[in-house]
Every structure is written in C-alpha cells, then in structure tokens.
Amino acid sequence: MGQGGYELLWGNPAGPGRGRPAGLSRERIVAEAVAIAAAEGLPRVSMKHLAERLGSGVMSLYRHVPGKDELVALMYDSIMSTPPDLPADQGWRAALTAWAHAVRDLFLAHPWALPLATVNHVLGPGEAGWLDSAMRAVGASGFATDLSLASVMAVNNYVGGAVRPELHGGQEDPLWFTFLADDGAMQRFPALADLVTEGHFQESALLRDHFSFGLERLLDGLERYLEPGSGQGASLT
Amino acid sequence: MGQGGYELLWGNPAGPGRGRPAGLSRERIVAEAVAIAAAEGLPRVSMKHLAERLGSGVMSLYRHVPGKDELVALMYDSIMSTPPDLPADQGWRAALTAWAHAVRDLFLAHPWALPLATVNHVLGPGEAGWLDSAMRAVGASGFATDLSLASVMAVNNYVGGAVRPELHGGQEDPLWFTFLADDGAMQRFPALADLVTEGHFQESALLRDHFSFGLERLLDGLERYLEPGSGQGASLT
DNA sequence: ACCTGAACACCGTTCAAGT
DNA sequence: ACCTGAACACCGTTCAAGT
C-alpha cells in the first residue's frame, strides 16, 4: 500500500459537497487538464500553463495533486469514468462488438490518451469499470473466467492497436507515409508503393474498414473456439 | 518533400567510410541514445546527457541531427533496421505467425519503443522493411493486395496491443493491479478480483499464453476468411 | 566555413518565507 | 496551520562569439 501517491486514484471523489466550487478542486484541475490536452495536445499540459488557465498559482495545484505523473493518471482514468452500455441479452459476440467500438470511440475522442495506455500505469477505477463490464458481459454466456479474460484481453489488445492508424490517418498532415510516396522508396518496397498510390493509408473510410475487418476476423476465431459446434471442449491451453 | 527535417530518416547512411569513427557521427549518436534508453529509460535520453556520454559538447550533436524529435525517430527506426527471417514455403499462416513473434520479440527487447509506435510518426525505411516483408510473405499466397494488407494490419494491430501487458506484467513492480488487490476495489469489481487472486495479471507464463491465444484466434478467423473451403469468394467488403 | 559556449525560454518540484 | 512565491535543477534550442 501507499504506492507512491496514487492512492487518490482510488480515493473518495474529493469529499461531500461543501458549498460552491470554492476555487480549486481536484475535479476542476483534472477537467481543465483534459480540456488543454484536447485543445492543444498533451505536451501543453504543464503545471504552469494549467495554473494560468485556472487563475491560480502554480504551487496551489500541489495542494490537490501530488505531482504531474499522478495528474496524468487521473486525467487518463477520468475519461473512462462511465463504462459503456452493452446489449445484455444478445450473447457474448454482440456485447464484445459493442464494447470494442466503445473503446474505439473513446480513443478517437481523446487521441492524447492512447500513448498513455501503452505506458506502465496504475489501474484506476474507471479503467477497471470498463474491464469489469466486458468481463461480466462475456461471463454471462457461462464461460470459465480464464477463458472470458483471454477473450476480452484479445479484443482489448486488438482495439488498442487498431485505433492507432485511424488516429493518424485521414488528417490534414499524413506524416506516416510521406516518404513512401517519394522516389527511391517506391523501388525499395514495391509491395508498399502500390498501397500508397491506392490510398490505403490515408482514406479514413478504408481505415475504418480495416478496423472492422480485423475485429470480425478475431471474433470469428473466438466464436469457433468458444462454440466449436463439433465435440471438442473449450479449454485455454 | 522537405517535411520538417525528417529527410535524413530516408537519407544515405551517412556517406562512404572516410577513415576512422573520427568522433561524432549520426550512427554513433543514435546508437548511444538507444543504449541510454535501454539502460535508463527513454526520459533519460536528453541532449545534455547524451552529449556527456559521447564526450562532446551539447551543440555538437545538432551538427548531425536536426533536433530531439528527429533523433527519437531515428532511434525508433534503427531498431528495425533488419527485417525478420520468415519461412518462405510454408504458407501465409506460418509466415504471419513468425512475423508476429518477431514483432513481439522486438518490443520486448526495446520496451521504450512501444509508446513511440502509438504516436504519430514518420514511416522510416526500417519499419517499411518490416511491413514489406510481411506483405510479400502473405502476397506470395496469391491474395489481392488489399486483402493482404488488411490481414497484415490486423496482425500488426493485435501484436502492438498484446505486447503491452507482457511489458508491464511479470516484473518486480506490478503497478497495474496494485489497487485492485486491495480492500474495497474487490467488492466493486468482483469479476476482476478473482483474476487478481488467481494471478492472471502478474504471472508471465499466463501473459504469454494470452498473447498466443489471441493470435491463434485471429489467425483462425483470417484462415476461415481467406480459405473458406466452401464456395464463397474472398473480398474485403 | 565550421564548430560550440553562453543565453533564453521553458519544465517539475523543493524549500522556506509569508499569512 | 495553511498557502504560495522564490529558487533549484533540469529541458531543447537560438544566436552570436569563437576558431
């Protein structure tokens, strides 16, 4: 216990309402930090800039938040404060499909959050709630917990990777393949050059197709495993 | 063209050998930066610290590299300088399996590089070579290019997400579920609490099982789509 | 012409001075 | 006791002084 100072990630929501916003509060700080990240990008979230936006002194922030790292953790968890609504009576596949698209929507709405997901962080109550909702939805079909977890993790892992091209592609600054579209690179990697000229890396409609295509394949594979149809039982190893 | 200063990402490998290492060179700078990231973590890669390690002045680095961002791009691409060896005559599934594990090994060997993959970056020749190797291996089975791309992307996206828990779990400081293992959280998320007590988030053997499990499901789904067995043709949409 | 130290505008956080 | 400004140890990069 007492891991660093991340306790407040799981702490009470800043106590019962005792009057007006009264100036600074943890909620207001986190909300403003999220707003800055959304509007100007995560690197612009500095204690100095944040305090300026809140009309307070820099050091006043440290009364409500132990430090920058914990603030970022709170920002990340805050965007997952409400778990998604999942169809309860249409089976595990419909539930996981809805869940996957909810995760996708979440990261499309908060592009700054995706790199944070790939960094070693503390599981907060928000993220735990999202995981829990998926586990319950899959578990409702009666699978063993380890099998449910493996399935949820597989979908979660896929989505985390698959949102990435959608975040970067289709925008005004397609950094990614800039150099592929040029001269010598075309000759070095002919298999890739075709794809660039056909627009597979830039058109957002194609990228969305890729997201759904991979998700459907994964769910097909899970379905074959979870509901073999034939006699073989379903065990993890 | 002239995108910022990332041209040198695709430029010649620093000219023909003209004598001894002679002090500073782009290769030496990038290699040392990678060594620092491996030993002390990416945040410790600062121009000042790097120059100190190289026994040079800070500003001398800017003679060989436009800036920090471009240096990081070069670091990232340098770890993919040699594409993986793939089995050439055992079909697309064997090739993609080998490729997926090679990507996994790459990020396990360079944990600092995974967050960079999720950030908007310029495709370098190294990463292009890895993609190209996968495209050629799958294309050899005769699928349409867009179908090959969708399959390679699906596997790539899955692996990028699935390596993540392996990087964080199984180490001495399992930050992730620290608070799940405690008191009230267990009651809020009972479905998750079981998994913690059973060790699903910490034991690296189980995490490796998860990686393979999801990959096999995805490949099963791709196989059913690419080789239907029944009469239906294979088209992307 | 080439190289690089000093200076600048930042950053997160400690520490002690203020009330 | 609570709050917060000044100070510290960083950071990447510009700019002009050095050779």
Coordinates of C-alpha atoms (C1' of nucleotides) in Angstrom, one line a residue:
Chain A
M1 CA 0.0 0.0 0.0
G2 CA 1.0 3.6 -0.2
Q3 CA 2.3 3.1 -3.7
G4 CA 3.9 6.5 -4.4
G5 CA 0.9 8.7 -4.0
Y6 CA -1.5 7.1 -6.5
E7 CA -3.9 6.3 -3.6
L8 CA -6.1 9.1 -4.5
L9 CA -6.7 7.5 -7.9
W10 CA -9.0 5.1 -5.9
G11 CA -9.9 7.6 -3.2
N12 CA -13.2 9.2 -2.5
P13 CA -14.4 11.7 -5.1
A14 CA -13.0 14.6 -3.2
G15 CA -15.4 14.6 -0.3
P16 CA -19.1 15.6 0.0
G17 CA -20.2 18.9 -1.5
R18 CA -19.5 21.6 1.0
G19 CA -20.8 24.6 -0.8
R20 CA -19.6 26.3 -4.0
P21 CA -16.8 25.2 -6.3
A22 CA -14.8 27.5 -4.0
G23 CA -11.9 27.8 -6.4
L24 CA -9.6 24.9 -6.8
S25 CA -10.6 21.3 -6.6
R26 CA -9.2 18.1 -7.8
E27 CA -12.0 17.6 -10.3
R28 CA -11.7 21.1 -11.7
I29 CA -7.9 20.7 -12.1
V30 CA -8.3 17.3 -13.9
A31 CA -11.1 18.5 -16.1
E32 CA -9.1 21.6 -17.1
A33 CA -6.0 19.5 -17.8
V34 CA -8.2 17.2 -20.0
A35 CA -9.5 20.3 -21.8
I36 CA -6.0 21.5 -22.5
A37 CA -4.9 18.1 -23.8
A38 CA -7.9 18.0 -26.1
A39 CA -7.4 21.5 -27.5
E40 CA -3.6 21.9 -27.5
G41 CA -2.2 18.4 -27.0
L42 CA -0.8 16.6 -24.1
P43 CA 2.7 18.2 -24.1
R44 CA 1.0 21.6 -23.5
V45 CA -0.4 20.3 -20.2
S46 CA 2.2 21.8 -17.9
M47 CA 1.7 22.8 -14.3
K48 CA 2.5 26.4 -15.2
H49 CA 0.1 26.6 -18.1
L50 CA -2.6 24.7 -16.2
A51 CA -2.4 27.0 -13.2
E52 CA -2.6 30.0 -15.6
R53 CA -5.8 28.6 -17.1
L54 CA -7.3 28.1 -13.7
G55 CA -6.3 31.5 -12.5
S56 CA -4.2 30.2 -9.6
G57 CA -0.6 30.0 -8.5
V58 CA 1.4 27.1 -9.7
M59 CA 2.1 25.6 -6.3
S60 CA -1.5 25.8 -5.3
L61 CA -2.1 22.8 -7.6
Y62 CA 0.1 20.7 -5.4
R63 CA -2.4 21.1 -2.6
H64 CA -4.8 18.9 -4.6
V65 CA -2.5 16.7 -6.6
P66 CA 0.8 15.1 -5.6
G67 CA 2.6 15.7 -8.8
K68 CA 2.4 15.7 -12.6
D69 CA 2.5 12.0 -13.0
E70 CA -0.4 11.4 -10.7
L71 CA -2.3 14.2 -12.5
V72 CA -1.8 12.4 -15.8
A73 CA -3.0 9.2 -14.3
L74 CA -6.1 11.0 -13.1
M75 CA -6.7 12.5 -16.5
Y76 CA -6.4 9.1 -18.1
D77 CA -8.8 7.4 -15.7
S78 CA -11.3 10.3 -15.8
I79 CA -12.1 9.7 -19.5
M80 CA -13.3 6.2 -18.5
S81 CA -15.4 7.3 -15.6
T82 CA -18.6 5.8 -17.1
P83 CA -18.5 2.3 -18.5
P84 CA -20.2 1.7 -21.9
D85 CA -23.8 0.4 -22.3
L86 CA -23.7 -3.1 -23.6
P87 CA -26.5 -5.2 -25.0
A88 CA -27.3 -7.6 -22.2
D89 CA -29.3 -10.3 -23.9
Q90 CA -27.8 -10.8 -27.3
G91 CA -24.8 -13.0 -26.4
W92 CA -21.1 -12.5 -25.9
R93 CA -20.3 -11.6 -29.5
A94 CA -22.8 -8.7 -29.7
A95 CA -21.6 -7.5 -26.3
L96 CA -17.9 -7.7 -27.3
T97 CA -18.5 -5.9 -30.6
A98 CA -20.3 -3.1 -28.8
W99 CA -17.5 -2.9 -26.2
A100 CA -14.8 -2.8 -28.9
H101 CA -16.5 0.1 -30.7
A102 CA -16.9 1.9 -27.4
V103 CA -13.2 1.6 -26.7
R104 CA -12.5 2.8 -30.2
D105 CA -14.8 5.8 -29.8
L106 CA -13.2 6.6 -26.5
F107 CA -9.7 6.9 -28.0
L108 CA -10.9 8.6 -31.1
A109 CA -12.5 11.2 -28.8
H110 CA -9.3 11.5 -26.7
P111 CA -6.4 11.0 -29.1
W112 CA -3.9 12.1 -26.4
A113 CA -4.8 9.1 -24.2
L114 CA -3.7 6.3 -26.5
P115 CA 0.0 6.6 -25.9
L116 CA -0.7 6.6 -22.1
A117 CA -2.4 3.3 -22.4
T118 CA 0.8 1.7 -23.7
V119 CA 2.8 3.0 -20.7
N120 CA 3.2 1.3 -17.4
H121 CA 0.4 2.8 -15.3
V122 CA -1.8 2.1 -12.3
L123 CA -5.2 0.6 -13.0
G124 CA -7.8 3.2 -11.9
P125 CA -11.4 2.6 -11.0
G126 CA -12.5 3.9 -14.4
E127 CA -10.5 1.5 -16.5
A128 CA -11.4 -1.2 -14.0
G129 CA -15.0 -0.5 -14.6
W130 CA -14.6 -0.8 -18.4
L131 CA -12.8 -4.1 -18.0
D132 CA -15.4 -5.3 -15.5
S133 CA -18.3 -4.5 -17.9
A134 CA -16.7 -6.6 -20.6
M135 CA -15.9 -9.5 -18.2
R136 CA -19.5 -9.6 -16.9
A137 CA -20.9 -9.4 -20.5
V138 CA -18.8 -12.4 -21.6
G139 CA -19.1 -14.3 -18.4
A140 CA -22.9 -14.1 -18.7
S141 CA -22.6 -16.7 -21.5
G142 CA -21.2 -19.2 -19.0
F143 CA -17.6 -19.5 -20.0
A144 CA -14.8 -20.1 -17.4
T145 CA -13.3 -16.9 -16.1
D146 CA -9.9 -17.5 -17.6
L147 CA -11.4 -18.1 -20.9
S148 CA -13.5 -14.9 -20.6
L149 CA -10.4 -13.0 -19.7
A150 CA -8.4 -14.3 -22.6
S151 CA -11.2 -13.3 -25.0
V152 CA -11.7 -9.9 -23.5
M153 CA -7.9 -9.3 -23.5
A154 CA -7.6 -10.4 -27.1
V155 CA -10.3 -7.9 -28.2
N156 CA -8.8 -5.2 -26.0
N157 CA -5.3 -5.7 -27.3
Y158 CA -6.6 -5.6 -30.9
V159 CA -8.6 -2.5 -30.5
G160 CA -5.7 -0.7 -28.8
G161 CA -3.5 -1.3 -31.8
A162 CA -6.2 -0.9 -34.4
V163 CA -7.3 2.6 -33.4
R164 CA -3.7 3.8 -33.9
P165 CA -3.8 4.2 -37.7
E166 CA -7.2 5.8 -37.5
L167 CA -5.9 8.5 -35.2
H168 CA -3.0 9.3 -37.5
G169 CA -4.5 8.7 -40.9
G170 CA -7.2 10.8 -42.7
Q171 CA -6.0 14.0 -41.2
E172 CA -4.5 17.0 -42.9
D173 CA -1.0 16.0 -42.1
P174 CA -0.4 12.4 -43.1
L175 CA 3.1 12.2 -41.8
W176 CA 3.3 8.5 -41.8
F177 CA 3.8 7.6 -45.4
T178 CA 5.2 10.9 -46.7
F179 CA 8.5 9.4 -47.7
L180 CA 7.0 6.2 -49.1
A181 CA 5.2 8.3 -51.7
D182 CA 8.5 9.5 -52.9
D183 CA 11.1 8.5 -55.5
G184 CA 13.5 5.8 -54.4
A185 CA 11.4 4.3 -51.6
M186 CA 8.9 3.1 -54.2
Q187 CA 11.6 0.9 -55.7
R188 CA 12.9 -0.4 -52.5
F189 CA 9.5 -1.5 -51.3
P190 CA 7.3 -2.1 -54.3
A191 CA 4.7 -4.0 -52.3
L192 CA 4.1 -0.9 -50.2
A193 CA 4.2 1.6 -53.0
D194 CA 1.1 0.1 -54.6
L195 CA -0.8 0.7 -51.4
V196 CA 0.2 4.3 -51.1
T197 CA -0.9 5.1 -54.6
E198 CA -4.2 3.4 -53.9
G199 CA -4.7 5.5 -50.8
H200 CA -4.9 2.7 -48.3
F201 CA -3.1 4.6 -45.6
Q202 CA -4.9 7.9 -46.0
E203 CA -8.6 7.5 -46.7
S204 CA -10.4 7.2 -43.4
A205 CA -13.2 5.0 -44.9
L206 CA -10.6 2.4 -45.8
L207 CA -9.1 2.7 -42.3
R208 CA -12.5 2.1 -40.7
D209 CA -12.9 -0.9 -42.9
H210 CA -9.6 -2.2 -41.6
F211 CA -10.7 -1.8 -38.0
S212 CA -13.9 -3.7 -38.6
F213 CA -12.3 -6.4 -40.8
G214 CA -9.7 -7.4 -38.2
L215 CA -12.3 -7.3 -35.4
E216 CA -14.7 -9.5 -37.3
R217 CA -11.9 -12.0 -38.0
L218 CA -10.9 -12.1 -34.4
L219 CA -14.4 -12.6 -33.3
D220 CA -14.8 -15.3 -35.9
G221 CA -11.8 -17.1 -34.4
L222 CA -13.1 -16.7 -30.9
E223 CA -16.5 -18.0 -31.9
R224 CA -15.0 -21.1 -33.5
Y225 CA -13.1 -21.7 -30.2
L226 CA -15.9 -20.8 -27.8
E227 CA -18.7 -22.6 -29.7
P228 CA -16.9 -25.3 -31.5
G229 CA -20.1 -26.9 -32.8
S230 CA -18.2 -30.1 -33.0
G231 CA -17.5 -32.1 -29.8
Q232 CA -14.1 -30.7 -28.6
G233 CA -14.3 -28.9 -25.3
A234 CA -13.1 -25.4 -24.7
S235 CA -10.0 -25.1 -22.5
L236 CA -7.4 -22.3 -22.6
T237 CA -4.3 -24.4 -23.2
Chain B
M1 CA 9.1 16.9 -49.6
G2 CA 11.1 18.7 -47.0
Q3 CA 8.8 17.6 -44.3
G4 CA 10.4 19.3 -41.3
G5 CA 13.8 17.7 -41.4
Y6 CA 12.9 14.1 -41.3
E7 CA 14.5 13.7 -44.8
L8 CA 17.6 12.1 -43.2
L9 CA 15.4 9.3 -42.0
W10 CA 15.5 8.1 -45.5
G11 CA 18.8 9.6 -46.5
N12 CA 22.1 7.8 -47.3
P13 CA 23.7 6.0 -44.3
A14 CA 26.0 9.0 -43.6
G15 CA 28.2 8.7 -46.6
P16 CA 31.0 6.4 -47.5
G17 CA 33.6 5.4 -44.9
R18 CA 36.2 8.1 -44.9
G19 CA 38.6 6.8 -42.2
R20 CA 38.1 6.3 -38.5
P21 CA 35.0 6.9 -36.5
A22 CA 36.6 10.3 -36.1
G23 CA 34.4 11.3 -33.2
L24 CA 30.8 12.1 -33.7
S25 CA 28.6 10.6 -36.4
R26 CA 24.9 10.1 -36.8
E27 CA 25.2 6.4 -36.3
R28 CA 27.2 6.7 -33.1
I29 CA 24.8 9.3 -31.7
V30 CA 21.7 7.2 -32.5
A31 CA 23.4 4.0 -31.1
E32 CA 24.3 5.7 -27.9
A33 CA 20.8 7.2 -27.5
V34 CA 19.4 3.7 -27.9
A35 CA 21.8 2.4 -25.3
I36 CA 20.7 5.0 -22.8
A37 CA 17.1 4.3 -23.5
A38 CA 17.7 0.6 -22.9
A39 CA 19.7 1.1 -19.7
E40 CA 18.0 4.1 -18.1
G41 CA 14.7 4.6 -19.9
L42 CA 13.6 7.0 -22.7
P43 CA 13.1 10.0 -20.4
R44 CA 16.8 9.9 -19.6
V45 CA 17.7 10.5 -23.3
S46 CA 18.4 14.2 -23.2
M47 CA 20.7 16.1 -25.4
K48 CA 22.8 17.1 -22.4
H49 CA 23.1 13.6 -21.0
L50 CA 23.7 12.1 -24.5
A51 CA 26.5 14.6 -25.2
E52 CA 28.1 13.8 -21.9
R53 CA 28.1 10.1 -22.7
L54 CA 29.6 10.8 -26.1
G55 CA 32.2 13.1 -24.6
S56 CA 31.2 16.1 -26.7
G57 CA 29.5 19.4 -26.4
V58 CA 25.8 19.5 -26.4
M59 CA 25.5 21.7 -29.5
S60 CA 27.8 19.5 -31.5
L61 CA 25.0 17.0 -31.7
Y62 CA 23.0 19.4 -33.8
R63 CA 25.6 19.2 -36.5
H64 CA 24.5 15.6 -37.1
V65 CA 20.8 15.7 -36.1
P66 CA 18.2 18.4 -36.6
G67 CA 16.7 18.1 -33.2
K68 CA 15.4 15.8 -30.4
D69 CA 12.3 14.7 -32.3
E70 CA 14.2 13.6 -35.3
L71 CA 16.7 11.8 -33.1
V72 CA 13.9 9.8 -31.5
A73 CA 12.5 9.0 -34.9
L74 CA 16.0 7.7 -35.9
M75 CA 16.2 5.7 -32.7
Y76 CA 12.9 4.1 -33.3
D77 CA 13.6 3.2 -36.9
S78 CA 17.1 1.9 -36.1
I79 CA 15.8 -1.0 -34.0
M80 CA 14.0 -2.2 -37.1
S81 CA 17.0 -2.0 -39.5
T82 CA 16.9 -5.7 -40.3
P83 CA 13.6 -7.3 -41.3
P84 CA 12.9 -10.7 -39.8
D85 CA 13.5 -14.0 -41.5
L86 CA 10.2 -15.6 -42.4
P87 CA 9.6 -19.2 -43.6
A88 CA 9.1 -18.8 -47.4
D89 CA 7.5 -22.0 -48.4
Q90 CA 5.1 -22.9 -45.6
G91 CA 2.2 -20.7 -46.5
W92 CA 0.8 -17.4 -45.2
R93 CA -0.2 -18.6 -41.8
A94 CA 3.3 -19.8 -40.8
A95 CA 4.8 -16.6 -42.2
L96 CA 2.5 -14.3 -40.3
T97 CA 3.0 -16.3 -37.1
A98 CA 6.7 -15.9 -37.4
W99 CA 6.3 -12.3 -38.2
A100 CA 4.1 -11.6 -35.2
H101 CA 6.5 -13.2 -32.9
A102 CA 9.4 -11.3 -34.4
V103 CA 7.5 -8.0 -33.7
R104 CA 6.8 -9.2 -30.2
D105 CA 10.5 -10.0 -29.6
L106 CA 11.4 -6.6 -31.0
F107 CA 9.3 -4.7 -28.5
L108 CA 10.2 -7.0 -25.6
A109 CA 13.9 -6.3 -26.4
H110 CA 13.2 -2.5 -26.6
P111 CA 10.4 -1.7 -24.2
W112 CA 10.9 2.1 -24.6
A113 CA 9.9 1.8 -28.3
L114 CA 6.3 0.7 -27.8
P115 CA 4.8 4.0 -26.8
L116 CA 6.6 5.6 -29.8
A117 CA 4.7 3.3 -32.1
T118 CA 1.4 4.7 -30.9
V119 CA 2.4 8.3 -31.6
N120 CA 2.0 10.0 -34.9
H121 CA 5.4 9.4 -36.6
V122 CA 7.0 9.3 -40.0
L123 CA 7.4 5.8 -41.5
G124 CA 11.1 5.1 -41.8
P125 CA 12.9 2.6 -44.1
G126 CA 13.3 0.2 -41.2
E127 CA 9.6 0.0 -40.4
A128 CA 8.8 0.0 -44.1
G129 CA 11.1 -3.1 -44.5
W130 CA 9.2 -5.0 -41.8
L131 CA 5.9 -4.2 -43.3
D132 CA 7.2 -5.1 -46.8
S133 CA 8.5 -8.4 -45.6
A134 CA 5.0 -9.3 -44.2
M135 CA 3.2 -8.1 -47.3
R136 CA 5.5 -10.2 -49.6
A137 CA 5.1 -13.3 -47.4
V138 CA 1.3 -13.0 -47.5
G139 CA 1.1 -11.9 -51.1
A140 CA 3.0 -15.0 -52.1
S141 CA -0.1 -17.0 -51.4
G142 CA -1.8 -15.1 -54.2
F143 CA -4.3 -12.9 -52.3
A144 CA -5.3 -9.5 -53.6
T145 CA -3.1 -6.7 -52.2
D146 CA -5.9 -5.0 -50.3
L147 CA -6.8 -8.3 -48.6
S148 CA -3.1 -9.0 -47.8
L149 CA -2.8 -5.5 -46.3
A150 CA -6.0 -5.9 -44.2
S151 CA -4.6 -9.2 -42.8
V152 CA -1.1 -7.9 -42.1
M153 CA -2.6 -4.8 -40.5
A154 CA -4.9 -6.9 -38.3
V155 CA -2.0 -9.0 -37.0
N156 CA 0.2 -5.9 -36.6
N157 CA -2.5 -4.1 -34.7
Y158 CA -3.1 -7.1 -32.4
V159 CA 0.6 -7.6 -31.6
G160 CA 1.1 -3.9 -30.8
G161 CA -1.6 -4.1 -28.2
A162 CA -0.9 -7.6 -27.0
V163 CA 2.8 -7.0 -26.1
R164 CA 1.8 -4.2 -23.8
P165 CA 0.7 -6.4 -20.8
E166 CA 3.8 -8.5 -21.2
L167 CA 6.0 -5.5 -20.9
H168 CA 4.4 -4.4 -17.7
G169 CA 3.4 -7.6 -16.0
G170 CA 5.8 -10.1 -14.6
Q171 CA 8.2 -7.6 -13.3
E172 CA 9.2 -6.6 -9.8
D173 CA 6.9 -3.6 -9.7
P174 CA 3.4 -4.7 -10.9
L175 CA 1.9 -1.3 -10.7
W176 CA -1.1 -2.1 -12.8
F177 CA -3.3 -4.0 -10.4
T178 CA -1.9 -2.7 -7.1
F179 CA -5.2 -1.2 -6.0
L180 CA -7.4 -4.0 -7.4
A181 CA -5.7 -6.3 -4.9
D182 CA -6.9 -4.1 -2.1
D183 CA -10.0 -3.8 0.1
G184 CA -12.9 -2.0 -1.4
A185 CA -12.0 -2.5 -5.0
M186 CA -12.5 -6.2 -4.7
Q187 CA -16.2 -5.6 -3.9
R188 CA -16.7 -3.0 -6.6
F189 CA -15.4 -5.3 -9.3
P190 CA -15.8 -8.9 -8.2
A191 CA -15.3 -10.2 -11.7
L192 CA -11.8 -8.7 -11.7
A193 CA -10.9 -9.5 -8.1
D194 CA -11.0 -13.3 -8.9
L195 CA -8.5 -12.8 -11.7
V196 CA -6.1 -10.9 -9.4
T197 CA -6.1 -13.6 -6.7
E198 CA -5.5 -16.2 -9.4
G199 CA -2.5 -14.2 -10.7
H200 CA -3.7 -13.7 -14.2
F201 CA -2.2 -10.2 -14.4
Q202 CA 1.2 -11.0 -12.9
E203 CA 2.5 -14.4 -13.9
S204 CA 4.4 -14.0 -17.2
A205 CA 3.6 -17.6 -18.3
L206 CA -0.1 -16.7 -18.3
L207 CA 0.6 -13.5 -20.2
R208 CA 2.5 -15.3 -22.8
D209 CA -0.4 -17.7 -23.1
H210 CA -2.7 -14.8 -23.6
F211 CA -0.5 -13.5 -26.4
S212 CA -0.6 -16.8 -28.3
F213 CA -4.2 -17.4 -27.6
G214 CA -5.4 -14.2 -29.2
L215 CA -3.0 -14.5 -32.1
E216 CA -4.2 -18.0 -32.9
R217 CA -7.9 -16.9 -32.7
L218 CA -7.2 -14.1 -35.1
L219 CA -5.3 -16.4 -37.5
D220 CA -8.2 -18.9 -37.3
G221 CA -10.6 -16.1 -38.3
L222 CA -8.3 -15.0 -41.1
E223 CA -8.0 -18.6 -42.3
R224 CA -11.7 -19.1 -42.4
Y225 CA -12.0 -15.9 -44.5
L226 CA -9.0 -16.4 -46.8
E227 CA -9.6 -20.1 -47.4
P228 CA -13.4 -20.5 -46.9
G229 CA -13.4 -24.1 -48.0
S230 CA -17.0 -23.5 -49.1
G231 CA -17.7 -21.7 -52.3
Q232 CA -17.9 -18.1 -51.2
G233 CA -15.2 -15.8 -52.7
A234 CA -12.9 -13.6 -50.6
S235 CA -13.4 -9.9 -51.0
L236 CA -12.7 -7.2 -48.4
T237 CA -16.1 -5.6 -48.0
Chain C
dA1 C1' 33.4 28.0 -43.1
dC2 C1' 32.9 25.3 -39.4
dC3 C1' 32.1 24.4 -34.6
dT4 C1' 30.3 25.4 -29.9
dG5 C1' 29.7 28.1 -25.4
dA6 C1' 26.6 31.3 -23.3
dA7 C1' 22.0 32.7 -23.1
dC8 C1' 16.9 32.0 -23.4
dA9 C1' 12.5 30.2 -22.6
dC10 C1' 10.7 26.5 -20.8
dC11 C1' 9.8 22.2 -17.4
dG12 C1' 8.5 19.8 -12.4
dT13 C1' 9.4 20.3 -7.7
dT14 C1' 11.8 21.6 -3.2
dC15 C1' 12.0 24.7 0.4
dA16 C1' 11.3 28.3 3.2
dA17 C1' 9.1 32.6 3.7
dG18 C1' 4.8 34.6 4.1
dT19 C1' 0.0 35.0 6.2
Chain D
dA1 C1' -2.0 25.7 10.1
dC2 C1' -2.4 26.7 5.6
dC3 C1' -0.9 28.6 1.3
dT4 C1' 2.4 30.0 -2.2
dG5 C1' 6.4 32.9 -4.2
dA6 C1' 11.3 32.4 -5.0
dA7 C1' 14.9 29.3 -6.0
dC8 C1' 16.8 25.0 -8.0
dA9 C1' 18.0 21.6 -11.2
dC10 C1' 16.6 20.3 -15.3
dC11 C1' 15.0 20.5 -20.6
dG12 C1' 15.5 21.7 -26.0
dT13 C1' 17.1 25.2 -29.0
dT14 C1' 18.6 30.0 -30.7
dC15 C1' 22.1 33.1 -31.5
dA16 C1' 26.3 35.0 -31.7
dA17 C1' 31.0 34.6 -30.4
dG18 C1' 34.9 31.9 -31.2
dT19 C1' 38.4 29.4 -34.2

